[in-house]
Every structure is written in structure tokens, then in C-alpha cells.
Coordinates of C-alpha atoms in Angstrom, one line a residue:
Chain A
X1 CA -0.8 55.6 150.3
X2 CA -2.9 55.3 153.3
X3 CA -1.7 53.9 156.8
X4 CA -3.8 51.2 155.7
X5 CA -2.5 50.1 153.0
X6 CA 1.0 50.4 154.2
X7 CA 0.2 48.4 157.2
X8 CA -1.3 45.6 154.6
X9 CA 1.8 45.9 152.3
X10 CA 3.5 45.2 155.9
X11 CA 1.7 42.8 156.9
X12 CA 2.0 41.0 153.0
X13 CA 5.6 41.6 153.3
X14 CA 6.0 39.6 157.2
X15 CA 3.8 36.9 155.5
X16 CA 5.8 36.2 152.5
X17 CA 9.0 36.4 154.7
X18 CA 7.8 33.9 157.0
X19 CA 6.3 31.4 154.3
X20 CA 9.6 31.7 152.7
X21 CA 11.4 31.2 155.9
X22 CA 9.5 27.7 157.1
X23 CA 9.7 26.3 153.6
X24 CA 13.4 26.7 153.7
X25 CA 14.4 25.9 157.3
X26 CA 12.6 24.2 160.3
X27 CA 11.7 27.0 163.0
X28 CA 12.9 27.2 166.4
X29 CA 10.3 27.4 169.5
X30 CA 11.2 31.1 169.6
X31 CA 10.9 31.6 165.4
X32 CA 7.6 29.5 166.5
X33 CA 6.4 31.8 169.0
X34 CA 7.2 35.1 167.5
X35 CA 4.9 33.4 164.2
X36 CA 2.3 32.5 166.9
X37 CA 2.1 36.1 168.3
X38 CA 2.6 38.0 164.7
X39 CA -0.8 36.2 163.5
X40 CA -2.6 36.8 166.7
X41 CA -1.8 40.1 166.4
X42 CA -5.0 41.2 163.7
X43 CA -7.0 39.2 161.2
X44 CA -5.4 41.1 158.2
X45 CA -1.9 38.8 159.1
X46 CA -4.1 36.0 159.0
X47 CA -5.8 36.9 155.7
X48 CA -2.2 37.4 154.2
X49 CA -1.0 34.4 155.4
X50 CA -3.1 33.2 153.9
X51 CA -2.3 34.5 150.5
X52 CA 1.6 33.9 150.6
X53 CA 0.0 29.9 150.6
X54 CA -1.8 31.0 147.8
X55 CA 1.1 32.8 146.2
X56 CA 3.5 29.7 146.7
X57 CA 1.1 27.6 145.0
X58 CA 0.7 29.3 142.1
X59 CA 4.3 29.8 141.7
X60 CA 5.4 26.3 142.1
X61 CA 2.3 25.5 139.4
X62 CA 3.8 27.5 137.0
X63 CA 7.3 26.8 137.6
X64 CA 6.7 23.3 137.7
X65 CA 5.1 23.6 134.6
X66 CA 8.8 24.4 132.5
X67 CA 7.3 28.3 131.9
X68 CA 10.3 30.2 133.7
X69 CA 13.4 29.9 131.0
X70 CA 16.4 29.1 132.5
X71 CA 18.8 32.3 132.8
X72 CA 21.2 32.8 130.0
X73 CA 23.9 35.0 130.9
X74 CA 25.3 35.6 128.0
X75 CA 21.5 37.7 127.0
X76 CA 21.3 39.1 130.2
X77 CA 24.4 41.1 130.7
X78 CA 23.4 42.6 134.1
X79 CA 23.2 39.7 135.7
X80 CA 26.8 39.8 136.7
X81 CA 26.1 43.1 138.1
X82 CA 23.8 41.9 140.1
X83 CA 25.5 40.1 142.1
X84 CA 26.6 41.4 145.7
X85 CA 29.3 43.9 145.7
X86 CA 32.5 42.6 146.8
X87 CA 34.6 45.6 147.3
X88 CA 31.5 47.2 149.0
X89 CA 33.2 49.4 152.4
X90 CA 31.1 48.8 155.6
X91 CA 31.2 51.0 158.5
X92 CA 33.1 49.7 161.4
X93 CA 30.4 49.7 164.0
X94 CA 28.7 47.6 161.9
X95 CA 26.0 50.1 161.7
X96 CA 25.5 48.9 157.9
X97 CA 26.2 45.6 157.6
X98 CA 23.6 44.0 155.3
X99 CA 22.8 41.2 158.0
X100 CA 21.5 44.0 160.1
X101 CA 19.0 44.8 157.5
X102 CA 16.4 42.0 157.0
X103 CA 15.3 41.1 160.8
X104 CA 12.8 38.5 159.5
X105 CA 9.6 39.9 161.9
X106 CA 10.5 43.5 161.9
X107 CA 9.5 45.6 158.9
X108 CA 11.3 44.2 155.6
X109 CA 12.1 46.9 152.9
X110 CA 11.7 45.2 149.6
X111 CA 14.4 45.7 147.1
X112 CA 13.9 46.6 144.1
X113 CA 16.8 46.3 141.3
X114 CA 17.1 48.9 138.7
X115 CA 18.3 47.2 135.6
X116 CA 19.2 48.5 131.9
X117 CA 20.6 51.9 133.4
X118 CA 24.5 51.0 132.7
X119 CA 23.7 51.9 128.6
X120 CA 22.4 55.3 128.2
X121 CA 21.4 58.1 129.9
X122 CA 18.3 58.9 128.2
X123 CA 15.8 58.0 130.4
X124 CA 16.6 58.6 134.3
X125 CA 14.3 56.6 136.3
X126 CA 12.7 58.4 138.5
X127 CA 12.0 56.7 142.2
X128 CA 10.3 58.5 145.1
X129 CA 8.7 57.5 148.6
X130 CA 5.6 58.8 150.7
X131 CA 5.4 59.9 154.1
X132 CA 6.6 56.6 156.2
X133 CA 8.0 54.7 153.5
X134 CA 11.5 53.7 153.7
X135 CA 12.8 51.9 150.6
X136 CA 16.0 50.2 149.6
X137 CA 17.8 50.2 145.7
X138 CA 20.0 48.4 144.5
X139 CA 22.0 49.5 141.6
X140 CA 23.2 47.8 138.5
X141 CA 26.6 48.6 139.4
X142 CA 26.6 47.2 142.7
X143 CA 25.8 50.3 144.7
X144 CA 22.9 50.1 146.9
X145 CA 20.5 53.2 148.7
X146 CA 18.4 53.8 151.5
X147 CA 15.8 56.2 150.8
X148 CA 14.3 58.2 153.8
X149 CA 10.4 58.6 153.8
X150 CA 9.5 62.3 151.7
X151 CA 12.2 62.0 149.3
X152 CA 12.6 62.1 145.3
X153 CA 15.3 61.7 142.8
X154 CA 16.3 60.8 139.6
X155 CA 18.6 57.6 138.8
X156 CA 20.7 58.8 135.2
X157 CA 23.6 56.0 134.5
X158 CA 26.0 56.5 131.5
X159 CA 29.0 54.6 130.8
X160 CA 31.1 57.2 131.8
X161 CA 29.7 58.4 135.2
X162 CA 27.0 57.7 138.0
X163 CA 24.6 60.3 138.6
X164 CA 22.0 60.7 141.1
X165 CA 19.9 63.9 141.3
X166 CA 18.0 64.4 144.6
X167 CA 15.3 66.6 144.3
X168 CA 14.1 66.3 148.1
X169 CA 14.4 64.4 151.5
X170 CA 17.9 61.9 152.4
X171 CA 18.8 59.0 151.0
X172 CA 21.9 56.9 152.5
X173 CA 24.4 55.7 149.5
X174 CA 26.7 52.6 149.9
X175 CA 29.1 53.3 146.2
X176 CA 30.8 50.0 144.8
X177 CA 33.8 50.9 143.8
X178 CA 34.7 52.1 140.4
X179 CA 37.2 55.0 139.6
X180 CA 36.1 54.9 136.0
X181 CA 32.9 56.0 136.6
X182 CA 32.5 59.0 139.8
X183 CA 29.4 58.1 141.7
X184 CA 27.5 62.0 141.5
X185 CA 25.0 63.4 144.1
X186 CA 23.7 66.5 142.6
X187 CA 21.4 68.5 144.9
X188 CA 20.6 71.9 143.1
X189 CA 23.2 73.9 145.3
X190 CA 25.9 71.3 145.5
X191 CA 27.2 68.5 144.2
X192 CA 28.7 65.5 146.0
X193 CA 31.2 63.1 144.1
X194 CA 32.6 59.8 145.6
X195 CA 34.2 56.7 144.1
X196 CA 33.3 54.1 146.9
X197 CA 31.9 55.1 150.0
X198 CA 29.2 55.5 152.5
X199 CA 27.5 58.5 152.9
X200 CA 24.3 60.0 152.8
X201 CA 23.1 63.5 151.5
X202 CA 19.8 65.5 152.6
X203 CA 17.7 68.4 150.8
X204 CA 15.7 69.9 152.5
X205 CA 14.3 73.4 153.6
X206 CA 17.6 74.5 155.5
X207 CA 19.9 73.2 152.4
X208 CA 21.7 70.5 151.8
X209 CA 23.7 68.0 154.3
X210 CA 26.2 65.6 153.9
X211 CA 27.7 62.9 156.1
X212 CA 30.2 60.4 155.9
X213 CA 30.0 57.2 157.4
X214 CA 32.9 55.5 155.5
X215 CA 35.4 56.8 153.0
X216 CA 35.5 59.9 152.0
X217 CA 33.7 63.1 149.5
X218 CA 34.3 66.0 147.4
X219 CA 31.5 68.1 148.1
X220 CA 31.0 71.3 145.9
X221 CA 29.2 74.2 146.4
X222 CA 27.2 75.4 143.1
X223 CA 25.4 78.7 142.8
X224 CA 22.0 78.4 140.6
X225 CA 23.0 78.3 136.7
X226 CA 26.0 76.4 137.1
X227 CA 26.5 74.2 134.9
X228 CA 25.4 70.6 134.4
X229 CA 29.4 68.7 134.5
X230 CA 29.9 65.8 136.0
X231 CA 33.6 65.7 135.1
X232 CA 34.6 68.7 135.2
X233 CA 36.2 71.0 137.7
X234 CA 34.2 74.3 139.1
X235 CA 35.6 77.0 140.2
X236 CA 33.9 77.2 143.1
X237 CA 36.1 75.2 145.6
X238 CA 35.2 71.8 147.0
X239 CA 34.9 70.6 150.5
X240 CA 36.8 67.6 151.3
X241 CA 34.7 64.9 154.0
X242 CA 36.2 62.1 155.9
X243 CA 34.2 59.5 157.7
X244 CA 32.0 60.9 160.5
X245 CA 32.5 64.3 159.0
X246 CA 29.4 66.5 158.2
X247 CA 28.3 69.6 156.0
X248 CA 25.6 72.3 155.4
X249 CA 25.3 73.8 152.7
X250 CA 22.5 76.9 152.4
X251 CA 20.0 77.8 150.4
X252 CA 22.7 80.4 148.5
X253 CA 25.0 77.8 147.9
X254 CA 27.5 78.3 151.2
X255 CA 29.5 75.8 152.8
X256 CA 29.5 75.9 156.7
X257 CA 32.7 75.0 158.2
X258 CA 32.7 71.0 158.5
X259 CA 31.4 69.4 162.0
X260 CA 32.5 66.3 163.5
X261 CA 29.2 64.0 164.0
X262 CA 28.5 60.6 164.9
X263 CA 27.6 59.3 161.7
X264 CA 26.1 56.6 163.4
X265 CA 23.1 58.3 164.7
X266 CA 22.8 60.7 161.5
X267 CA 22.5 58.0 159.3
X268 CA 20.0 55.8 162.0
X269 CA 16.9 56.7 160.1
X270 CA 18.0 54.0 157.3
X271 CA 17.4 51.3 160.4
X272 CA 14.2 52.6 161.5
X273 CA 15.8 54.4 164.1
X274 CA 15.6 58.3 164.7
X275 CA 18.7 59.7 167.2
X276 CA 18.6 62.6 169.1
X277 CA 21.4 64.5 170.8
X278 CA 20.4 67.6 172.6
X279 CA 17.8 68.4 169.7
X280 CA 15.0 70.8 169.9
X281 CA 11.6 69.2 170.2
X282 CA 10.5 71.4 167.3
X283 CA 13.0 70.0 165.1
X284 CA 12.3 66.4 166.4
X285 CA 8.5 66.7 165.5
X286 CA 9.3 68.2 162.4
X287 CA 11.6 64.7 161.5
X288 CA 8.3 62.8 163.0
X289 CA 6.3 64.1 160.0
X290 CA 8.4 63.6 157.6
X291 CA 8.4 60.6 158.0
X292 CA 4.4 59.6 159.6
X293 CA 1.5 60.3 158.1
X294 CA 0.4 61.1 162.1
X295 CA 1.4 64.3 162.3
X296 CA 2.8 66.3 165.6
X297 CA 2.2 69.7 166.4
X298 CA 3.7 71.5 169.3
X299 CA 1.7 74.6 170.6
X300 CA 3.4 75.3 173.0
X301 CA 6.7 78.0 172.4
X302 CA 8.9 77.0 175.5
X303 CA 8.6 73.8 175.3
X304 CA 9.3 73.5 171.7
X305 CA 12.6 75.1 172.5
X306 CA 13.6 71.9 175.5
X307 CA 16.4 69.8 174.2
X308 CA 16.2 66.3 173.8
X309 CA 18.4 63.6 173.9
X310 CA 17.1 60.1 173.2
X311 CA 16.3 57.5 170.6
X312 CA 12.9 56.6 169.2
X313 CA 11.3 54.5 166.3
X314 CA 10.8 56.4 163.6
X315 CA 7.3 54.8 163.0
X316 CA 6.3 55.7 166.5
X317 CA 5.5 59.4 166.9
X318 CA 3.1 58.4 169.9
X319 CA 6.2 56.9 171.9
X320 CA 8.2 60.6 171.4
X321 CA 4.4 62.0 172.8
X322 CA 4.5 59.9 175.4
X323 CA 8.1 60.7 176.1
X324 CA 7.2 64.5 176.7
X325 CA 4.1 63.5 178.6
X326 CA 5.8 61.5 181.2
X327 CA 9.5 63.8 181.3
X328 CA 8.6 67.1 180.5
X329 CA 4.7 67.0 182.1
X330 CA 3.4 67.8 178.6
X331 CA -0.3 68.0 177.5
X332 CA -1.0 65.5 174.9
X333 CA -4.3 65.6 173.1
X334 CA -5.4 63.7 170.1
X335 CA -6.8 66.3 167.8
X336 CA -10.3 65.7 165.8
X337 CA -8.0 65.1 162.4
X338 CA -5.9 62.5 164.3
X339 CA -2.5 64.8 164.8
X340 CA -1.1 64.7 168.1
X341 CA -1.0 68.1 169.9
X342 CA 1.8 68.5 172.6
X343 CA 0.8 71.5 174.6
X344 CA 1.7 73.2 178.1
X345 CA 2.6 71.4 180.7
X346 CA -0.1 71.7 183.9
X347 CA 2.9 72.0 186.6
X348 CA 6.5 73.6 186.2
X349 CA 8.3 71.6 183.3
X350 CA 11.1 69.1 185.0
X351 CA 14.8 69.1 184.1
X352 CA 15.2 66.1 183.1
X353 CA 19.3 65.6 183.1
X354 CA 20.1 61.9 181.7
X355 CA 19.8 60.6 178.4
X356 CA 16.3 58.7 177.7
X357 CA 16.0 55.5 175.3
X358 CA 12.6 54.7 174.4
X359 CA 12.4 51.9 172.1
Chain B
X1 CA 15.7 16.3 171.0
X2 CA 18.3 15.2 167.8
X3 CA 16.4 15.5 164.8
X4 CA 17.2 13.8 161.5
X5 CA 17.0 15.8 158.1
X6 CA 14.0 13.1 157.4
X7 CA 12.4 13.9 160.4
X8 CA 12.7 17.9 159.9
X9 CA 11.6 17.2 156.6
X10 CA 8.4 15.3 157.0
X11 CA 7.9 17.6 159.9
X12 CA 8.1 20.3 157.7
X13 CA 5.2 18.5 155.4
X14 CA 3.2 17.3 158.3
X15 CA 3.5 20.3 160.0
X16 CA 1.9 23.2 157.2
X17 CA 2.4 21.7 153.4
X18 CA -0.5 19.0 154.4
X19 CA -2.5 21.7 156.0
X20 CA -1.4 24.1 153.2
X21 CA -2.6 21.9 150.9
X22 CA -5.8 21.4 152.1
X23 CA -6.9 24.7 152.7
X24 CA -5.4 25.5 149.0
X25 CA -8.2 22.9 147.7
X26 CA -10.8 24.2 150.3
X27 CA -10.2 27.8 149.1
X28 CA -11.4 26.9 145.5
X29 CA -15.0 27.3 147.0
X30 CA -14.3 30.6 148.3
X31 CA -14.7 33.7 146.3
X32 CA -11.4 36.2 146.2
X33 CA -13.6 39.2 147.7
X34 CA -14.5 36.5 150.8
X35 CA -11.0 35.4 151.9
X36 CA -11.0 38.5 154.7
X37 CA -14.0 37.4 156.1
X38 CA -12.9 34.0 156.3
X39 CA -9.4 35.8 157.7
X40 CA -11.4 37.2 160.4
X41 CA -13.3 34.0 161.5
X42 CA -9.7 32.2 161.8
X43 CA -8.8 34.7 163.1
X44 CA -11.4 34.8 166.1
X45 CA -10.7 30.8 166.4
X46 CA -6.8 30.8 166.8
X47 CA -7.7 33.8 169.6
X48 CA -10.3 31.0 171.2
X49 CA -7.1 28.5 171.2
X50 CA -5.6 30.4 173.8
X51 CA -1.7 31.6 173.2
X52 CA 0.4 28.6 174.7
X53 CA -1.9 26.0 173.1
X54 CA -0.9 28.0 169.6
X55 CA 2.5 28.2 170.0
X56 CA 3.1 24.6 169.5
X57 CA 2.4 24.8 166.2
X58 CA 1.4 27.5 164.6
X59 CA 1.7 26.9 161.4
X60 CA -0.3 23.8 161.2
X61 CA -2.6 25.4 163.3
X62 CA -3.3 28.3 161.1
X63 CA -3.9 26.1 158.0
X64 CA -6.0 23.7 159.7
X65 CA -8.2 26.3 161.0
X66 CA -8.1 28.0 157.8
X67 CA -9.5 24.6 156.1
X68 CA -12.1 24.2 158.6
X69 CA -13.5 27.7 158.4
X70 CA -13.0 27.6 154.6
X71 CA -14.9 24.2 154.4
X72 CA -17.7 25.5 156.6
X73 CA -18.2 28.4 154.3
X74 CA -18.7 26.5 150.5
X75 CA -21.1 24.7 152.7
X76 CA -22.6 27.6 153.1
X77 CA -22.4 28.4 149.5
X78 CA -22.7 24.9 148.5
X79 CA -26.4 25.5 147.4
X80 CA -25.2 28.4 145.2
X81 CA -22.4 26.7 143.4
X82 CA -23.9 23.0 143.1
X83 CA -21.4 21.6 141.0
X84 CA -18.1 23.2 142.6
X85 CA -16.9 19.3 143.6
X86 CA -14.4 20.5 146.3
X87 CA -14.2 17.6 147.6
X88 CA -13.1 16.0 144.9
X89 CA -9.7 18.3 144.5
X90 CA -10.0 17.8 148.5
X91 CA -9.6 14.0 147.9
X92 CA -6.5 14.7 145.2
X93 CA -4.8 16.7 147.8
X94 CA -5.0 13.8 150.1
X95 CA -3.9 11.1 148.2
X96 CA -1.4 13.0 145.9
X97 CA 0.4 16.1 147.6
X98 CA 2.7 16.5 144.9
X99 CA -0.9 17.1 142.4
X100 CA -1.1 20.4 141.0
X101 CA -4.1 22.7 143.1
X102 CA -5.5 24.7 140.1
X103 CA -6.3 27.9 142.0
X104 CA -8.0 29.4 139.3
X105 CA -5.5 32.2 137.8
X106 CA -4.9 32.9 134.9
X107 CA -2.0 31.7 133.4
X108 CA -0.8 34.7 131.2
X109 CA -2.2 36.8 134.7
X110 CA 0.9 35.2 136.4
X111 CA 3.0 34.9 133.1
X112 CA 3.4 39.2 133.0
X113 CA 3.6 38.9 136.6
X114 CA 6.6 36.7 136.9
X115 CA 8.4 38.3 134.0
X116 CA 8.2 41.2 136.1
X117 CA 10.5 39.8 137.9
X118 CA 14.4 40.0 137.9
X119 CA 16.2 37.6 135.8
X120 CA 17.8 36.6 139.3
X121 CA 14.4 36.3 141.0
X122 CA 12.9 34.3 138.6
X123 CA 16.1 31.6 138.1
X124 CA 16.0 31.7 141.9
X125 CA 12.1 30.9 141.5
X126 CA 12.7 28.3 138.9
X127 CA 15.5 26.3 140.7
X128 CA 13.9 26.6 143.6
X129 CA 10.2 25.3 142.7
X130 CA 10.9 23.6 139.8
X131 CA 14.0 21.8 140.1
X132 CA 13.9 21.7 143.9
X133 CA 17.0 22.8 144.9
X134 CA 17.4 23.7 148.6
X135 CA 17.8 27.6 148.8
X136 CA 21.8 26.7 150.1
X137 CA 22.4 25.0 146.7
X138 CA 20.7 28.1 144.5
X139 CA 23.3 29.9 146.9
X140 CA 26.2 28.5 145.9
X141 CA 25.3 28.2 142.4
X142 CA 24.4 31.6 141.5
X143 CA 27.1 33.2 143.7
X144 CA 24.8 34.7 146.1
X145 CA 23.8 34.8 149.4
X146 CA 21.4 33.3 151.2
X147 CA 20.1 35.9 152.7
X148 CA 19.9 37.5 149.2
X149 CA 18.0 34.6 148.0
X150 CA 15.2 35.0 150.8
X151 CA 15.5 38.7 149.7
X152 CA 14.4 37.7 146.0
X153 CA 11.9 35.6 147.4
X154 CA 10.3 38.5 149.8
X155 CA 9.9 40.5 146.9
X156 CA 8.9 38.0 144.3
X157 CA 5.6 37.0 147.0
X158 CA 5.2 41.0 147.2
X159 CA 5.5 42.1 143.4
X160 CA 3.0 39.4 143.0
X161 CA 0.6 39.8 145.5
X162 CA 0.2 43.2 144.6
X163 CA -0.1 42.1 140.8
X164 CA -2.6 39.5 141.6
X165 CA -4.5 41.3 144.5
X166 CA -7.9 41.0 143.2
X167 CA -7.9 37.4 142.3
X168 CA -6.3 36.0 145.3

């Protein structure tokens, strides 16, 4: 998808969110102004304005005209399931409380609902996301996902078990409760199993990592050819996680001893947000790309070395640029093929000592 | 400044389903392929209005503009499409806002469209469009939230524009 058509599935998104909102409720002079400036921001908010007036006429036409059948519950099992989950376990800070999620101007991540997975387990559905896509899930069963831009994996539901295989990039799980039926992460090397929790699990090139904000994880290590057992007990031994409680696994299927992290900022992606604490600007640009279709490079050895502390929009690679350019004295160029080249500074790179928020 | 339900409520009509309304009947001159150009010339006018004169109303404003460019352009185009009587459907908008618009999609277009849909999503639709109810009500009869109903909503307007892209 190009940066164009994300920024008009955006910009369709905004509009249907603010049609929705002044046919529901009567907007405040702020709710007024921020409208005011969100349309006088680029003709392309105008134009799908334009069509969310469209798109409520046509669906008052047609629902005024009897064609939507009235729900019966008693065909459509899943409805139940649909509802929100009640026993669902929120993190304290608030960090993940569903009222934090749908700002009404700030980017809205559509959720889609997955239904007909609780019968068999023949056909996974398969749900992946492009470079600066963020998408939200909600499961049948109650359980919901954030999945970070880059990432792919496989939804396969059975009556006896919920199993999710990642096959790349982070998603960030929040598991209704239900003993009966273990809620699986399987990642290649290791395999995380929770009954009702928050955490969120990461393949990538460097292994696998798994943090808990809330509740707690059996994470087990698997060597390749292991295998495929929900239920069952390996012998490889498992790795217990409580809340704010993070682990690596490697590419050989290793544990690392278990850190203590803020789950807070590990999980900040799912919010738009990326948090760094004394991170190398390599590995900060890297996490830019995943996640923009701008793409950072760092030339230059020494600097890509500098720790960083600070917090940036994920969306905004130009900000973390800019950030580098003003602290560190960097050279920022705009390459021919639009990536964003951080280079040498001119004069003797500062020490910059407190923590920087750029928003 | 107190204001009644009535008040919000016809203020809520005044303010962009009259305006909505119009420009829904205007648009039926206006080919799908023109509506960003006609995007971009409202877009240069609420610019021209300057911000603070905007603000006041922005919705009505949009619409309003919208329905002026939009009647400027089957002007335009009037001596191309002779019998497109806009003005006609203009007039129905006027004197009946409850009328049906026809905006020209195809019903079974929208049918596959809507059943698309969640169950949820559409009973939220259907309560909500057809039967009336306030989104509050759907609330508390389906079990949900409100937030969750505005949810539904978002992505019912998205799953459809993107299913109806090239006709709207």
C-alpha cells in the first residue's frame, strides 16, 4: 500500500468518525474547531467528507427500505461472543484501557472481527500488515490484538485450545479468560501459553521477545522439529513471566535470563507511540522502518552507536531526524529515493544528558 | 447558553442534514470520477473563508460550499446531460427531508456490501437508520458500549467506502 493510499484510508477513516460523531451528539466549539482545522488541512478530507454523506445516505436508503434482517441470535451463535469481554484484565496504568484507544481525530484503527473460528481448525485465517499499518482484532472469544506494522500470523481456533502462530513482527494480546481453552503464541523457537493476560510477543531477526503487561506466561523454549502440542508438556523447561517481566529467546532456541522492563514503554508501539531508554540510534532507525515506508539510514558509525532516551510518534521518522539534527548536530539529507540520511555531525557531537520528549 | 434537546436537535438538522441534503441531490449531476475536483474547489473556498469565520460552523459550511460548487459544475455539464432534472430532486430535498435521495448505486452493489458486515454491525445499522434509535438506546439494548457502537459504525463507513470506491 502506498503512503497515499494509507493517508486516504486515514483520511476516509477521520471522516466516517466524525460524520458518525455529529449525527449522534451535538459538537462542542473545541469538537467544532478541531473539524474546522482537520478539513482545512487538504482537499482529500474534503473529498471524503464528502463521501461519508454519501455513505450515510445510502445506508439509511437501504435500511429504511426493511433490507437488513433483524439479528436472530439463536442463528448467529457468535454473537454472544461478540460482545465486550467482561473478565478482560487491564493494566494498571491504564496504559490499555479501551477508552484510550479511539481518540476521535487521531488515527482510528478499524476493527475487524474474526468470526466462525470457535468450530474447527481447518482453515487458520491468515491476517498480516504493511510497513506503517497498525491494526486491531478482535477475537470470537473475547480476546483482542494489536498488530505492529511488518507483522504476519496465522489465527487457528479449535474447541479445545487458542492458537496463534506469528510468523514475523509484534503483536500485543489482551486473552479473555478461559482455562478450558490455553490462549497459544507459537513463534518457531518458542511457544508462549497464557489463560488471561496481557502480553505481547515479537519475532524478529534477533529471536523472539516476550513481555508482560498484566498477568502472567509460560514461555517455552523449542528447538526446530519439536513438535506441534498445544497441550502437552516439553521437555524443554519453561520460563515463568510476571507482569513487567521480559524475555529473549535466540535464534537456537535459548532463553536469556528474564529482565525487569517497563512494560509500559515496550508495549507503546500499540498507541502510536515508540519509547526509547538509552537505545542505540541504529536500533531506533531500524524500529522507524519497520514501521514507515520513509526509510532512515545512518551513515555515520559513531553516531549510530549514541544512546537515546526519548519518545517519538511512530509515524514520524522526520521528528527522530530532526531530533538528531538539533541534539546531536547531525547531518540530515533527504536522499533522491526519499530516505532520510543522518550523517556526521559538522562540529564535535554534544552530550546531551536529560531525557528528550518529542511529540 | 442552556440548550433544549429540541433545540440541539433541529440544530443538528439545520446545521449539516439540510446542507447534507442538498449537496446529496446536487451531487447526482456530478460524475463519481469528478467529486475530487469538486473536493479541491471547496476546498480552495473554505481556505478563502478565512479560519475563525469557519469555525462557527463547519459542518454547515462544508455542505453548503459543497452544494454551491456542485451546483456550479452540472451547470457546466448541464448542456451535456440535458435531461438530468437536478433541480427537481433539489426541490424534493427542500420540501421533504425525510424523501429518499436516489444516489444512483446499485442496490445488490450495497446488498454484498452490507452483508459484509458483522451481524453486530449491521443490527447496529438497522436500529440505528431504520428504526431510529439513538446510538445510547442500541447501547443498552445490545449490551454494548457506546463507544463500541461508534466503533461498528467507523468500520461499517470504511468497509463500505472501500467496497463502493468507484461509484461514490
Amino acid at each position: 500500500m502506498s503512503t497515499e493510499d494509507e493517508r486516504r484510508v486515514r483520511a476516509a477513516e477521520d471522516a466516517a468518525a466524525w460524520l458518525i460523531h455529529m449525527e449522534s451528539s451535538a459538537m462542542s466549539d473545541e469538537e467544532r474547531a478541531k473539524f474546522a482545522d482537520w478539513i482545512r488541512e487538504s482537499p482529500m478530507h474534503v473529498a471524503e467528507m464528502l463521501r461519508a454523506g454519501l455513505i450515510h445516505q445510502a445506508l439509511t436508503n437501504y435500511a429504511r427500505r426493511g433490507l437488513i434482517e433483524p439479528i436472530d441470535k439463536a442463528s448467529v451463535p457468535n454473537v454472544t461472543e461478540l460482545t465486550p469481554p467482561k473478565n478482560h484484565r487491564r493494566s494498571g496504568a491504564g496504559l490499555l484501557s479501551p477508552g484510550r484507544w479511539v481518540p476521535l481525530t487521531a488515527s482510528l484503527v478499524c476493527i475487524a472481527v474474526i468470526a466462525g473460528l470457535l468450530l474447527s481448525r481447518s482453515a487458520p485465517i491468515s491476517v498480516s500488515t504493511q510497513a506503517g499499518e497498525r491494526r486491531e482484532l478482535s477475537l470470537p472469544d473475547g480476546s483482542a490484538m494489536t498488530i505492529a506494522p511488518n507483522s504476519r500470523l496465522l489465527i487457528a481456533f479449535s474447541r479445545s485450545d487458542r492458537l496463534i502462530l506469528l510468523e514475523r513482527g509484534q503483536v500485543l494480546f489482551r486473552v479473555a479468560k478461559d482455562p478450558k481453552r490455553p490462549f497459544v503464541v507459537d513463534t518457531g523457537g518458542a511457544r508462549t501459553r497464557d489463560v488471561g493476560t496481557t502480553f505481547s510477543v515479537e519475532r524478529g531477526q534477533e529471536g523472539i521477545v516476550v513481555t508482560v503487561v498484566d498477568g502472567r506466561v509460560d514461555v517455552r523454549p523449542e528447538n526446530a522439529g519439536n513438535h506441534f502440542d498445544v497441550q502437552g508438556e516439553g521437555r524443554t523447561p519453561s520460563v515463568s513471566l510476571g507482569q513487567d517481566e521480559q524475555v529473549t529467546i535466540s535464534g537456537a532456541g535459548m532463553a536469556e535470563p528474564v529482565r525487569k522492563v517497563s512494560s509500559r514503554n515496550e508495549v507503546s508501539w500499540a498507541q502510536g507511540q515508540l519509547v526509547f531508554d538509552n537505545t542505540r540510534v541504529s536500533d531506533i532507525a531500524q524500529r522507524f522502518n519497520q514501521y514507515n515506508s520513509i526509510q532512515i539510514r545512518v551513515t555515520d558509525p559513531s553516531l549510530a552507536t549514541r544512546l537515546i532516551t526519548g519518545v517519538f510518534r511512530e509515524d514520524d521518522p522526520r521528528s527522530f531526524a530532526e531530533f538528531l539534527q538539533s541534539e546531536a548536530g547531525a547531518a540530515v539529507t533527504l536522499s533522491s529515493n526519499g530516505e532520510i540520511v543522518i550523517g556526521a555531525s559538522n562540529s564535535k557531537i554534544l552530550e546531551s544528558s536529560a531525557p528528550q520528549t518529542t511529540r | 447558553m442552556a440548550q433544549t434537546a429540541l433545540d440541539r436537535f433541529t440544530g443538528w438538522f439545520r446545521y449539516w442534514r439540510l446542507p447534507l441534503r442538498r449537496f446529496l441531490s446536487e451531487r447526482r449531476a456530478i460524475a463519481a470520477a469528478d467529486i475530487e475536483d469538486v473536493a479541491q474547489e471547496v476546498f480552495l473556498r473554505v481556505l478563502r473563508y478565512g479560519r475563525s469565520e469557519f469555525v462557527e460552523n463547519p459542518q454547515a459550511y462544508l455542505f453548503r460550499i459543497a452544494t454551491n460548487v456542485a451546483a456550479e459544475w452540472s451547470m457546466r455539464s448541464s448542456r451535456r446531460l440535458p435531461h438530468d432534472s437536478n433541480w427537481l430532486s433539489d426541490l424534493a430535498a427542500e420540501s421533504n427531508p425525510e424523501s429518499e435521495i436516489d444516489l444512483d448505486i446499485e442496490d445488490d452493489q450495497l446488498a454484498r456490501a452490507v452483508q459484509g458486515l458483522t451481524p453486530r454491525a449491521r443490527e447496529i445499522i438497522r436500529l440505528h437508520y431504520s428504526d431510529g434509535l439513538t446510538h445510547k438506546v442500541i447501547a443498552e439494548r445490545l449490551n454494548i458500549s457506546r463507544r463500541i457502537i461508534k466503533r461498528d459504525l467507523i468500520c461499517a463507513y470504511t468497509a463500505l467506502r472501500s467496497a463502493l470506491g468507484h461509484r461514490l
